[in-house]
């Protein structure tokens, strides 16, 4: 039978194929498993598998609305009962070499001796072998070229040039891992190509339909409180993976299924190791873990971790992106509510510090803001410029402060203010929070009545701006600030420069001849007592008086001035440290 006759007898093919990614790949490109089904089904002109459409997408006016079911893999035995021209026939493609479950992404017809320059990787090549004879010794080289080009399968048409598939071709294909199927003469190559493309299109539509269904499910989950847990649970079910949502501090906010929490520490370590909140991937045993920042990448509120053995396909990644967007919207909504709450607390605090206590109580009651009762203490705390938000969050989330109804708010200068009841352990709690945020420090006032807060506020606020980095504690009382001394509030370089300038007159050539520097130090050490100072120096009291007079001349000031004595003693202290 001629090819022309065979073409006239074949009706257009209509078949569906399952989509499957290449082994070890997460690809967006659709593929067809068991591609040689296309050959049998092109001749049969029928559908196979469980993926159905409400209207045939390959018929005129077909809508292609798919149910989204996944087609199970078919074996060669599944292909048969062909129908042609209204009568029952038998057409079963015969596998001559290789495996059934190869994956192809396109089909191409070529009779060239070397068709590889025109083939993409993963292409099903269809040929009748016109270029080579049945016993040609070039078949092994032909197959080798196909392997190098990434061609996984060959459909060989018999009946025109060759009655059977050449044995040397079969032997080479078996050896090199290329699948070969015999295409019977009535089957048109164009129908096979169409069957493959229809299968790819159907699989892609099915994947898109399934992805859209997943998107809708995630959106519904976002409307179910608590939204972040519902989204994580839904995402884990869709991807058949474990999913974790961690806060910026590393706390597990949600996880699904239950065993996902076992991986939390490993995810924390990976984020800490990279020091970055950008998207990343790493291997955890045989599981590939994908990390995605939630909210703004520059300042994410947390990280979403998705882990499963198989890489995520393009549609899977789209589902994950939707989940991240929904979680980011939830974070933005929560941030907006938090910002509103902070403004309300700041308003109440401003009324308190202005001495308008009745208005503050009325505003707090209207806004639902609890206030501490009894004696209270006010603390002003600050953090390094890069961590002010972290400190405020830590104060707001401290459970012990919430229990005692502490008022936490920011003031007009960006400092954090805490009004808390004067109960046992409250200072330790505040000290612990400050220790958890790098560079945090503060000052806390004495216990007072609510009506006295406006009076003590200026003093505590002023002290908070002068807490030195060298202070022994992160939270100081007013007594502690005084105890650290004046020099702790002065920069070392500035203090040393001032001390050198202050003592320079006492280190001149004339002053060194009579040791004015040592004389003045001894005089100050004995609190200005000339008798004790002269005895310590081993000189007569008149000699001491003479030396002090020379020192006064060089300094241009008199020792009867307590300010001079204090400055000189400070200069000696700076010089000695």
Coordinates of C-alpha atoms in Angstrom, one line a residue:
X1 CA 0.0 0.0 0.0
X2 CA 1.4 3.5 -0.9
X3 CA 1.8 6.3 1.6
X4 CA -0.8 8.3 -0.5
X5 CA -3.4 5.5 0.0
X6 CA -2.6 5.2 3.7
X7 CA -3.1 8.9 4.1
X8 CA -6.5 8.8 2.4
X9 CA -7.7 6.0 4.7
X10 CA -6.6 7.6 8.0
X11 CA -9.0 9.9 9.9
X12 CA -7.6 12.7 12.1
X13 CA -6.2 11.6 15.5
X14 CA -7.7 12.6 18.8
X15 CA -5.8 11.5 21.9
X16 CA -4.7 12.6 25.3
X17 CA -1.5 12.0 27.1
X18 CA -0.3 12.5 30.6
X19 CA 2.3 15.2 31.3
X20 CA 5.5 14.3 33.1
X21 CA 8.8 16.1 33.8
X22 CA 12.1 14.5 32.9
X23 CA 13.6 12.5 35.7
X24 CA 15.3 14.8 38.2
X25 CA 14.0 18.0 36.7
X26 CA 11.5 20.5 37.8
X27 CA 10.5 21.9 34.4
X28 CA 7.8 24.2 33.0
X29 CA 7.9 22.3 29.7
X30 CA 5.2 19.8 29.1
X31 CA 6.2 16.3 28.1
X32 CA 4.4 13.1 27.0
X33 CA 5.2 9.8 28.7
X34 CA 4.9 6.6 26.7
X35 CA 5.1 8.6 23.5
X36 CA 4.6 5.7 21.2
X37 CA 1.1 5.5 22.4
X38 CA 0.7 8.4 20.0
X39 CA 1.4 6.1 17.1
X40 CA -1.3 3.5 18.1
X41 CA -3.8 6.2 19.1
X42 CA -3.2 8.3 15.9
X43 CA -4.3 5.2 14.0
X44 CA -7.1 4.5 16.4
X45 CA -8.5 8.0 16.5
X46 CA -9.8 7.7 20.1
X47 CA -9.1 9.0 23.7
X48 CA -7.5 7.1 26.4
X49 CA -6.9 7.8 30.1
X50 CA -9.0 9.4 32.8
X51 CA -8.4 13.0 31.8
X52 CA -11.7 14.0 30.1
X53 CA -13.1 17.3 28.7
X54 CA -16.7 18.5 28.9
X55 CA -16.4 19.2 25.2
X56 CA -13.6 17.7 23.0
X57 CA -11.0 20.5 22.6
X58 CA -9.8 19.0 19.3
X59 CA -13.3 19.1 17.7
X60 CA -14.7 22.2 16.0
X61 CA -16.0 24.5 18.7
X62 CA -14.5 22.4 21.4
X63 CA -14.0 24.3 24.6
X64 CA -11.2 22.2 26.1
X65 CA -12.6 22.6 29.6
X66 CA -10.7 19.9 31.6
X67 CA -11.6 18.2 34.8
X68 CA -8.0 18.5 36.1
X69 CA -7.6 14.7 36.8
X70 CA -4.1 13.3 36.3
X71 CA -3.8 10.6 33.7
X72 CA -2.2 7.4 35.0
X73 CA 0.7 6.0 33.0
X74 CA -0.4 3.5 30.3
X75 CA 1.4 0.3 29.1
X76 CA 1.5 -1.1 25.6
X77 CA -1.4 -3.4 26.6
X78 CA -3.5 -0.4 27.2
X79 CA -3.4 0.6 23.6
X80 CA -5.7 -1.3 21.2
X81 CA -9.2 -1.7 19.9
X82 CA -8.5 0.9 17.2
X83 CA -11.4 2.4 15.3
X84 CA -11.0 3.4 11.7
X85 CA -13.6 4.5 9.1
X86 CA -16.4 3.2 11.3
X87 CA -15.1 -0.5 11.4
X88 CA -13.2 -2.3 14.2
X89 CA -9.6 -3.1 13.4
X90 CA -6.5 -4.0 15.4
X91 CA -3.5 -1.6 15.6
X92 CA -1.0 -2.0 18.4
X93 CA 2.3 -0.2 18.2
X94 CA 5.2 -2.7 18.6
X95 CA 8.1 -1.7 20.8
X96 CA 11.3 -3.0 19.3
X97 CA 13.9 -1.5 21.6
X98 CA 14.3 0.5 24.8
X99 CA 11.7 1.4 27.5
X100 CA 8.0 2.3 27.4
X101 CA 8.2 5.2 29.9
X102 CA 10.4 7.6 27.9
X103 CA 9.5 11.3 27.9
X104 CA 9.2 13.4 24.7
X105 CA 8.4 17.0 24.3
X106 CA 7.9 17.2 20.5
X107 CA 7.7 15.1 17.4
X108 CA 9.5 15.6 14.1
X109 CA 9.7 13.9 10.7
X110 CA 13.0 13.6 8.9
X111 CA 14.5 11.3 6.3
X112 CA 17.9 12.9 6.5
X113 CA 21.0 10.8 7.1
X114 CA 21.8 13.3 9.9
X115 CA 18.7 15.1 11.1
X116 CA 20.3 16.2 14.5
X117 CA 21.0 19.8 13.5
X118 CA 17.2 20.3 13.2
X119 CA 16.2 18.5 16.5
X120 CA 15.7 19.7 20.0
X121 CA 16.5 17.6 23.0
X122 CA 13.6 15.3 23.9
X123 CA 12.2 15.1 20.4
X124 CA 10.4 11.9 19.1
X125 CA 11.9 11.4 15.6
X126 CA 9.8 9.7 12.9
X127 CA 11.4 8.2 9.8
X128 CA 10.9 5.5 7.2
X129 CA 14.7 5.0 6.8
X130 CA 14.8 6.1 3.1
X131 CA 18.5 7.1 3.5
X132 CA 19.8 3.7 4.6
X133 CA 19.4 0.1 3.6
X134 CA 18.2 -2.8 5.8
X135 CA 21.7 -4.2 6.3
X136 CA 23.5 -0.9 6.2
X137 CA 26.4 -0.6 8.6
X138 CA 25.6 3.1 9.3
X139 CA 22.6 2.4 11.5
X140 CA 24.8 2.4 14.7
X141 CA 26.4 5.7 13.8
X142 CA 22.8 7.1 13.1
X143 CA 21.7 6.1 16.5
X144 CA 24.8 7.5 18.2
X145 CA 24.1 10.9 16.5
X146 CA 20.5 10.7 17.9
X147 CA 21.8 10.0 21.4
X148 CA 24.2 12.9 21.3
X149 CA 21.4 15.2 20.2
X150 CA 19.2 14.0 23.2
X151 CA 16.7 12.2 21.1
X152 CA 15.1 9.6 23.4
X153 CA 12.8 7.8 21.0
X154 CA 12.5 6.8 17.3
X155 CA 9.3 5.9 15.4
X156 CA 10.2 3.7 12.4
X157 CA 7.7 3.5 9.6
X158 CA 7.6 0.1 7.8
X159 CA 6.1 -0.8 4.4
X160 CA 7.7 1.8 2.2
X161 CA 11.5 1.3 2.2
X162 CA 11.8 -1.4 4.9
X163 CA 9.4 -4.3 5.6
X164 CA 10.6 -4.5 9.2
X165 CA 12.7 -2.4 11.5
X166 CA 16.4 -3.1 10.5
X167 CA 17.9 -5.5 13.1
X168 CA 21.2 -3.4 13.2
X169 CA 19.1 -0.4 14.2
X170 CA 17.3 -2.3 16.9
X171 CA 20.6 -3.7 18.2
X172 CA 22.2 -0.2 18.3
X173 CA 19.2 1.3 20.0
X174 CA 19.1 -1.4 22.7
X175 CA 22.7 -0.8 23.4
X176 CA 22.5 3.0 23.6
X177 CA 19.2 3.3 25.4
X178 CA 17.0 4.7 22.6
X179 CA 13.4 3.5 22.4
X180 CA 12.3 2.3 19.0
X181 CA 8.7 1.4 18.0
X182 CA 7.5 0.1 14.7
X183 CA 4.9 2.2 13.0
X184 CA 2.5 0.2 10.8
X185 CA 2.0 1.4 7.2
X186 CA -1.6 2.8 7.6
X187 CA -0.5 5.2 10.3
X188 CA 0.3 8.7 9.1
X189 CA 3.3 10.5 10.6
X190 CA 1.4 13.8 10.6
X191 CA -1.2 12.1 12.8
X192 CA 1.5 11.0 15.2
X193 CA 2.8 14.6 15.4
X194 CA -0.6 15.9 16.0
X195 CA -1.3 13.3 18.7
X196 CA 1.9 14.3 20.5
X197 CA 1.1 18.0 20.3
X198 CA -2.5 17.4 21.4
X199 CA -1.2 15.4 24.3
X200 CA 1.2 18.1 25.3
X201 CA -1.5 20.7 25.0
X202 CA -4.0 18.7 27.0
X203 CA -1.4 18.0 29.7
X204 CA -0.5 21.7 29.9
X205 CA -4.2 22.7 30.1
X206 CA -4.8 20.1 32.8
X207 CA -1.8 21.5 34.8
X208 CA -3.0 25.0 34.4
X209 CA -6.5 24.1 35.4
X210 CA -5.2 22.2 38.5
X211 CA -3.0 25.2 39.3
X212 CA -5.9 27.6 39.1
X213 CA -7.9 25.3 41.4
X214 CA -5.0 25.4 43.8
X215 CA -4.9 29.2 43.6
X216 CA -8.6 29.4 44.5
X217 CA -8.1 27.0 47.4
X218 CA -5.3 29.2 48.7
X219 CA -7.4 32.3 48.5
X220 CA -10.2 30.6 50.4
X221 CA -7.6 29.5 53.0
X222 CA -6.5 33.1 53.4
X223 CA -10.1 34.0 54.5
X224 CA -10.0 31.3 57.2
X225 CA -8.6 32.5 60.5
X226 CA -5.9 32.2 61.4
X227 CA -5.0 32.9 57.8
X228 CA -1.3 32.1 57.9
X229 CA -1.9 28.6 59.3
X230 CA -4.7 27.9 56.8
X231 CA -2.5 29.0 53.9
X232 CA 0.5 26.8 55.1
X233 CA -1.8 23.8 55.6
X234 CA -3.4 24.2 52.2
X235 CA 0.0 24.7 50.5
X236 CA 1.5 21.5 52.1
X237 CA -1.5 19.5 50.9
X238 CA -1.3 20.8 47.3
X239 CA 2.4 20.2 46.9
X240 CA 2.6 17.0 48.9
X241 CA 5.4 18.6 50.8
X242 CA 6.3 19.9 54.3
X243 CA 5.9 23.7 54.8
X244 CA 7.2 25.9 57.6
X245 CA 6.5 29.6 58.2
X246 CA 9.1 31.2 60.5
X247 CA 9.2 34.7 61.9
X248 CA 12.2 36.9 61.5
X249 CA 13.3 35.9 65.0
X250 CA 13.1 32.2 64.0
X251 CA 9.9 31.3 65.8
X252 CA 7.7 28.7 64.1
X253 CA 4.4 30.5 63.2
X254 CA 2.9 27.6 61.3
X255 CA 3.9 24.2 60.0
X256 CA 2.2 21.4 58.1
X257 CA 2.1 18.5 58.3
X258 CA 2.9 18.0 62.0
X259 CA 6.3 16.5 61.4
X260 CA 7.4 19.7 59.5
X261 CA 8.4 21.3 62.8
X262 CA 11.3 18.9 63.1
X263 CA 13.0 20.8 60.3
X264 CA 12.7 24.2 61.9
X265 CA 16.2 24.3 63.5
X266 CA 17.8 23.3 60.2
X267 CA 16.0 26.1 58.4
X268 CA 17.1 28.6 61.1
X269 CA 20.7 27.5 60.8
X270 CA 20.6 27.9 57.0
X271 CA 19.1 31.4 57.2
X272 CA 21.7 32.3 59.9
X273 CA 24.6 30.8 57.8
X274 CA 23.7 32.7 54.6
X275 CA 23.0 35.9 56.5
X276 CA 20.5 36.7 53.8
X277 CA 16.7 36.8 53.5
X278 CA 16.7 36.4 49.7
X279 CA 15.3 33.3 48.0
X280 CA 17.5 30.3 48.4
X281 CA 17.6 26.5 48.1
X282 CA 19.5 23.9 50.0
X283 CA 19.5 20.1 50.5
X284 CA 18.3 18.5 53.7
X285 CA 19.1 14.8 53.3
X286 CA 17.2 13.7 50.2
X287 CA 14.8 16.7 50.4
X288 CA 15.2 19.8 48.4
X289 CA 14.2 22.9 50.5
X290 CA 13.2 26.2 49.0
X291 CA 13.3 29.3 51.1
X292 CA 11.3 32.4 50.2
X293 CA 11.1 35.7 52.1
X294 CA 7.6 36.8 53.2
X295 CA 6.8 40.5 52.9
X296 CA 9.3 43.0 51.6
X297 CA 12.7 41.3 50.7
X298 CA 14.6 44.3 52.1
X299 CA 13.0 43.8 55.5
X300 CA 11.0 40.5 55.5
X301 CA 8.7 39.6 58.3
X302 CA 9.7 35.9 58.0
X303 CA 10.6 33.1 55.7
X304 CA 8.5 30.3 54.1
X305 CA 10.3 27.0 53.7
X306 CA 9.0 24.3 51.3
X307 CA 10.6 20.8 51.3
X308 CA 10.0 17.7 49.3
X309 CA 12.2 15.1 47.4
X310 CA 11.1 16.2 43.9
X311 CA 12.0 19.6 42.6
X312 CA 9.1 22.1 42.2
X313 CA 7.7 22.4 38.7
X314 CA 6.8 25.7 37.1
X315 CA 3.1 25.4 38.2
X316 CA 4.2 24.4 41.7
X317 CA 6.4 27.4 41.9
X318 CA 3.4 29.5 40.8
X319 CA 1.4 28.1 43.6
X320 CA 4.2 28.8 46.1
X321 CA 4.4 32.4 44.8
X322 CA 0.7 32.9 45.3
X323 CA 1.0 31.6 48.9
X324 CA 3.9 34.0 49.6
X325 CA 1.8 36.9 48.2
X326 CA -1.1 36.0 50.3
X327 CA 1.1 35.7 53.4
X328 CA 2.7 39.0 52.6
X329 CA -0.8 40.6 52.3
X330 CA -1.6 39.2 55.7
X331 CA 1.6 40.6 57.1
X332 CA 0.8 44.0 55.6
X333 CA -2.7 43.9 57.0
X334 CA -1.3 43.0 60.4
X335 CA 1.4 45.7 60.2
X336 CA -1.3 48.3 59.4
X337 CA -3.3 47.3 62.4
X338 CA -0.1 47.3 64.6
X339 CA 0.8 50.8 63.4
X340 CA -2.7 52.0 64.3
X341 CA -2.4 50.5 67.8
X342 CA 1.0 52.1 68.3
X343 CA -0.4 55.5 67.4
X344 CA -3.2 55.1 69.9
X345 CA -0.7 54.1 72.7
X346 CA 1.5 57.1 71.8
X347 CA -1.5 59.4 72.1
X348 CA -2.3 58.1 75.6
X349 CA 1.3 58.4 76.6
X350 CA 1.5 62.0 75.3
X351 CA -1.5 62.9 77.4
X352 CA 0.1 61.3 80.5
X353 CA 3.4 63.1 80.1
X354 CA 1.6 66.4 79.5
X355 CA -0.1 66.0 82.9
X356 CA -3.6 65.5 81.5
X357 CA -4.3 62.3 83.4
X358 CA -8.1 62.4 83.2
X359 CA -8.0 62.8 79.4
X360 CA -5.4 60.0 79.2
X361 CA -7.6 57.6 81.2
X362 CA -10.7 58.5 79.2
X363 CA -8.8 57.9 75.9
X364 CA -7.3 54.6 77.1
X365 CA -10.8 53.4 78.1
X366 CA -12.3 54.4 74.7
X367 CA -9.4 52.7 72.8
X368 CA -9.4 49.6 74.9
X369 CA -5.8 50.2 76.2
X370 CA -5.2 48.8 79.7
X371 CA -3.2 50.9 82.1
X372 CA -1.1 49.8 85.1
X373 CA -2.5 50.4 88.5
X374 CA -0.9 51.7 91.7
X375 CA 2.6 53.1 91.9
X376 CA 4.4 53.1 88.5
X377 CA 7.9 53.6 87.1
X378 CA 8.7 55.1 83.8
X379 CA 11.6 53.9 81.7
X380 CA 13.1 55.4 78.5
X381 CA 15.0 53.0 76.4
X382 CA 16.9 53.3 73.1
X383 CA 18.7 50.9 70.6
X384 CA 21.3 51.1 68.0
X385 CA 20.1 53.0 64.9
X386 CA 19.8 49.7 63.0
X387 CA 17.6 48.0 65.6
X388 CA 14.9 50.4 66.9
X389 CA 12.1 48.4 65.4
X390 CA 13.4 45.1 66.9
X391 CA 13.5 46.7 70.4
X392 CA 9.9 48.0 70.1
X393 CA 8.7 44.6 68.9
X394 CA 10.5 42.8 71.7
X395 CA 8.9 45.1 74.3
X396 CA 5.4 44.7 72.8
X397 CA 5.7 40.9 72.7
X398 CA 7.1 40.4 76.2
X399 CA 4.4 38.4 77.9
X400 CA 5.3 39.6 81.4
X401 CA 4.8 43.2 80.5
X402 CA 1.5 42.4 78.9
X403 CA 0.3 40.7 82.0
X404 CA 0.9 43.8 84.2
X405 CA -0.7 46.1 81.6
X406 CA 2.5 48.0 80.9
X407 CA 2.1 50.9 78.5
X408 CA 4.7 50.7 75.7
X409 CA 4.9 53.5 73.2
X410 CA 7.3 55.7 71.3
X411 CA 7.9 59.3 72.1
X412 CA 8.3 62.3 69.7
X413 CA 12.1 61.6 69.4
X414 CA 11.8 58.0 68.4
X415 CA 12.7 56.6 71.9
X416 CA 10.7 53.8 73.5
X417 CA 8.9 54.6 76.7
X418 CA 7.6 52.0 79.1
X419 CA 5.2 52.8 82.0
X420 CA 5.0 49.7 84.3
X421 CA 3.8 49.0 87.8
X422 CA 6.3 49.1 90.6
X423 CA 6.0 45.3 91.3
X424 CA 8.7 42.8 92.2
X425 CA 10.7 41.5 89.2
X426 CA 9.6 44.2 86.8
X427 CA 13.1 45.7 86.4
X428 CA 14.6 42.3 85.7
X429 CA 12.0 41.7 83.0
X430 CA 12.9 44.9 81.3
X431 CA 16.6 44.3 81.7
X432 CA 16.1 40.9 80.0
X433 CA 14.3 42.4 77.0
X434 CA 17.0 45.0 76.5
X435 CA 19.7 42.3 76.7
X436 CA 18.0 40.5 73.8
X437 CA 18.4 43.4 71.4
X438 CA 21.9 44.5 70.4
X439 CA 22.9 48.0 71.6
X440 CA 19.9 48.5 73.8
X441 CA 20.1 50.6 76.9
X442 CA 17.9 52.8 79.1
X443 CA 17.1 54.6 82.3
X444 CA 14.3 53.9 84.7
X445 CA 12.9 56.3 87.3
X446 CA 11.8 55.8 90.9
X447 CA 8.3 54.6 91.8
X448 CA 5.8 57.4 91.8
X449 CA 2.1 58.0 91.5
X450 CA 0.5 58.4 88.1
X451 CA 0.0 62.1 88.8
X452 CA 3.8 62.6 89.3
X453 CA 4.9 61.1 86.0
X454 CA 4.9 64.5 84.3
X455 CA 7.2 65.8 87.0
X456 CA 9.8 63.0 86.8
X457 CA 9.6 62.6 83.0
X458 CA 12.0 65.4 82.0
X459 CA 14.7 64.1 84.3
X460 CA 14.5 60.5 83.2
X461 CA 14.3 61.5 79.5
X462 CA 17.5 63.7 79.9
X463 CA 19.4 60.9 81.6
X464 CA 18.4 58.4 78.9
X465 CA 20.2 60.5 76.3
X466 CA 23.5 60.4 78.2
X467 CA 23.7 56.7 79.2
X468 CA 27.3 55.7 78.2
X469 CA 28.1 52.6 76.2
X470 CA 30.5 51.7 79.0
X471 CA 27.7 51.5 81.6
X472 CA 27.8 48.3 83.6
X473 CA 24.1 47.6 83.0
X474 CA 21.7 48.0 80.0
X475 CA 19.1 49.5 82.4
X476 CA 20.2 52.1 84.8
X477 CA 18.5 53.9 87.7
X478 CA 19.2 57.6 88.3
X479 CA 21.7 56.6 91.0
X480 CA 23.5 54.2 88.6
X481 CA 23.9 57.0 86.0
X482 CA 25.6 59.2 88.7
X483 CA 27.8 56.3 89.9
X484 CA 29.4 55.7 86.5
X485 CA 31.0 59.1 86.8
X486 CA 31.4 62.1 84.5
X487 CA 34.3 60.6 82.5
X488 CA 32.1 57.7 81.3
X489 CA 30.0 60.3 79.5
X490 CA 33.0 61.8 77.6
X491 CA 34.7 60.3 74.6
X492 CA 38.2 59.0 75.4
X493 CA 39.9 61.0 72.6
X494 CA 38.1 64.3 73.5
X495 CA 38.9 63.8 77.3
X496 CA 42.5 63.0 76.6
X497 CA 43.0 66.1 74.5
X498 CA 41.4 68.3 77.1
X499 CA 43.6 66.8 79.8
X500 CA 46.8 67.5 77.9
X501 CA 45.8 71.1 77.3
X502 CA 44.8 71.6 80.9
X503 CA 48.1 70.3 82.3
X504 CA 50.4 71.7 79.6
X505 CA 51.4 74.9 81.7
X506 CA 52.6 72.6 84.5
X507 CA 54.9 70.7 82.1
X508 CA 56.9 73.6 80.8
X509 CA 60.7 73.8 81.2
X510 CA 60.4 76.1 84.2
X511 CA 57.7 74.0 85.8
X512 CA 59.7 70.8 85.4
X513 CA 62.7 72.3 87.3
X514 CA 60.7 72.6 90.5
X515 CA 58.3 69.7 89.8
X516 CA 55.1 71.8 89.7
X517 CA 53.1 68.9 88.2
X518 CA 53.9 66.6 91.1
X519 CA 53.4 69.4 93.6
X520 CA 49.9 70.2 92.4
X521 CA 48.9 66.5 92.3
X522 CA 50.0 66.0 95.9
X523 CA 48.3 69.2 97.0
X524 CA 45.0 68.1 95.4
X525 CA 45.4 64.6 96.8
X526 CA 45.5 66.0 100.4
X527 CA 42.4 68.1 99.7
X528 CA 44.3 71.4 99.7
X529 CA 45.9 70.8 103.1
X530 CA 49.3 72.5 102.8
X531 CA 50.8 71.0 106.0
X532 CA 49.9 67.4 104.9
X533 CA 51.0 68.1 101.3
X534 CA 54.4 69.6 102.3
X535 CA 55.1 66.7 104.6
X536 CA 54.3 64.2 101.8
X537 CA 56.6 66.1 99.5
X538 CA 59.3 66.5 102.1
X539 CA 59.6 70.2 101.7
X540 CA 59.0 73.2 103.9
X541 CA 55.5 74.6 103.9
X542 CA 56.8 78.0 102.6
X543 CA 58.5 76.1 99.7
X544 CA 55.1 74.5 98.9
X545 CA 53.4 77.9 99.0
X546 CA 56.0 79.3 96.6
X547 CA 55.5 76.4 94.2
X548 CA 51.7 76.7 94.3
X549 CA 52.0 80.5 93.6
X550 CA 54.2 79.7 90.5
X551 CA 51.6 77.2 89.4
X552 CA 48.8 79.7 89.8
X553 CA 50.7 82.2 87.6
X554 CA 51.3 79.6 84.9
X555 CA 47.6 78.5 85.0
X556 CA 46.2 82.0 85.2
X557 CA 43.8 80.9 87.9
X558 CA 43.9 80.6 91.7
X559 CA 43.6 77.4 93.8
X560 CA 40.9 79.1 95.9
X561 CA 38.6 78.5 92.9
X562 CA 37.0 75.1 93.5
X563 CA 36.3 74.8 89.7
X564 CA 40.1 74.9 89.1
X565 CA 40.8 72.2 91.6
X566 CA 38.0 70.0 90.2
X567 CA 39.2 70.4 86.6
X568 CA 42.8 69.7 87.5
X569 CA 41.8 66.6 89.4
X570 CA 39.7 65.4 86.4
X571 CA 42.7 66.0 84.1
X572 CA 45.0 63.9 86.3
X573 CA 42.3 61.2 86.4
X574 CA 42.0 61.1 82.6
X575 CA 45.8 61.0 82.3
X576 CA 46.1 58.1 84.6
X577 CA 43.4 55.8 83.1

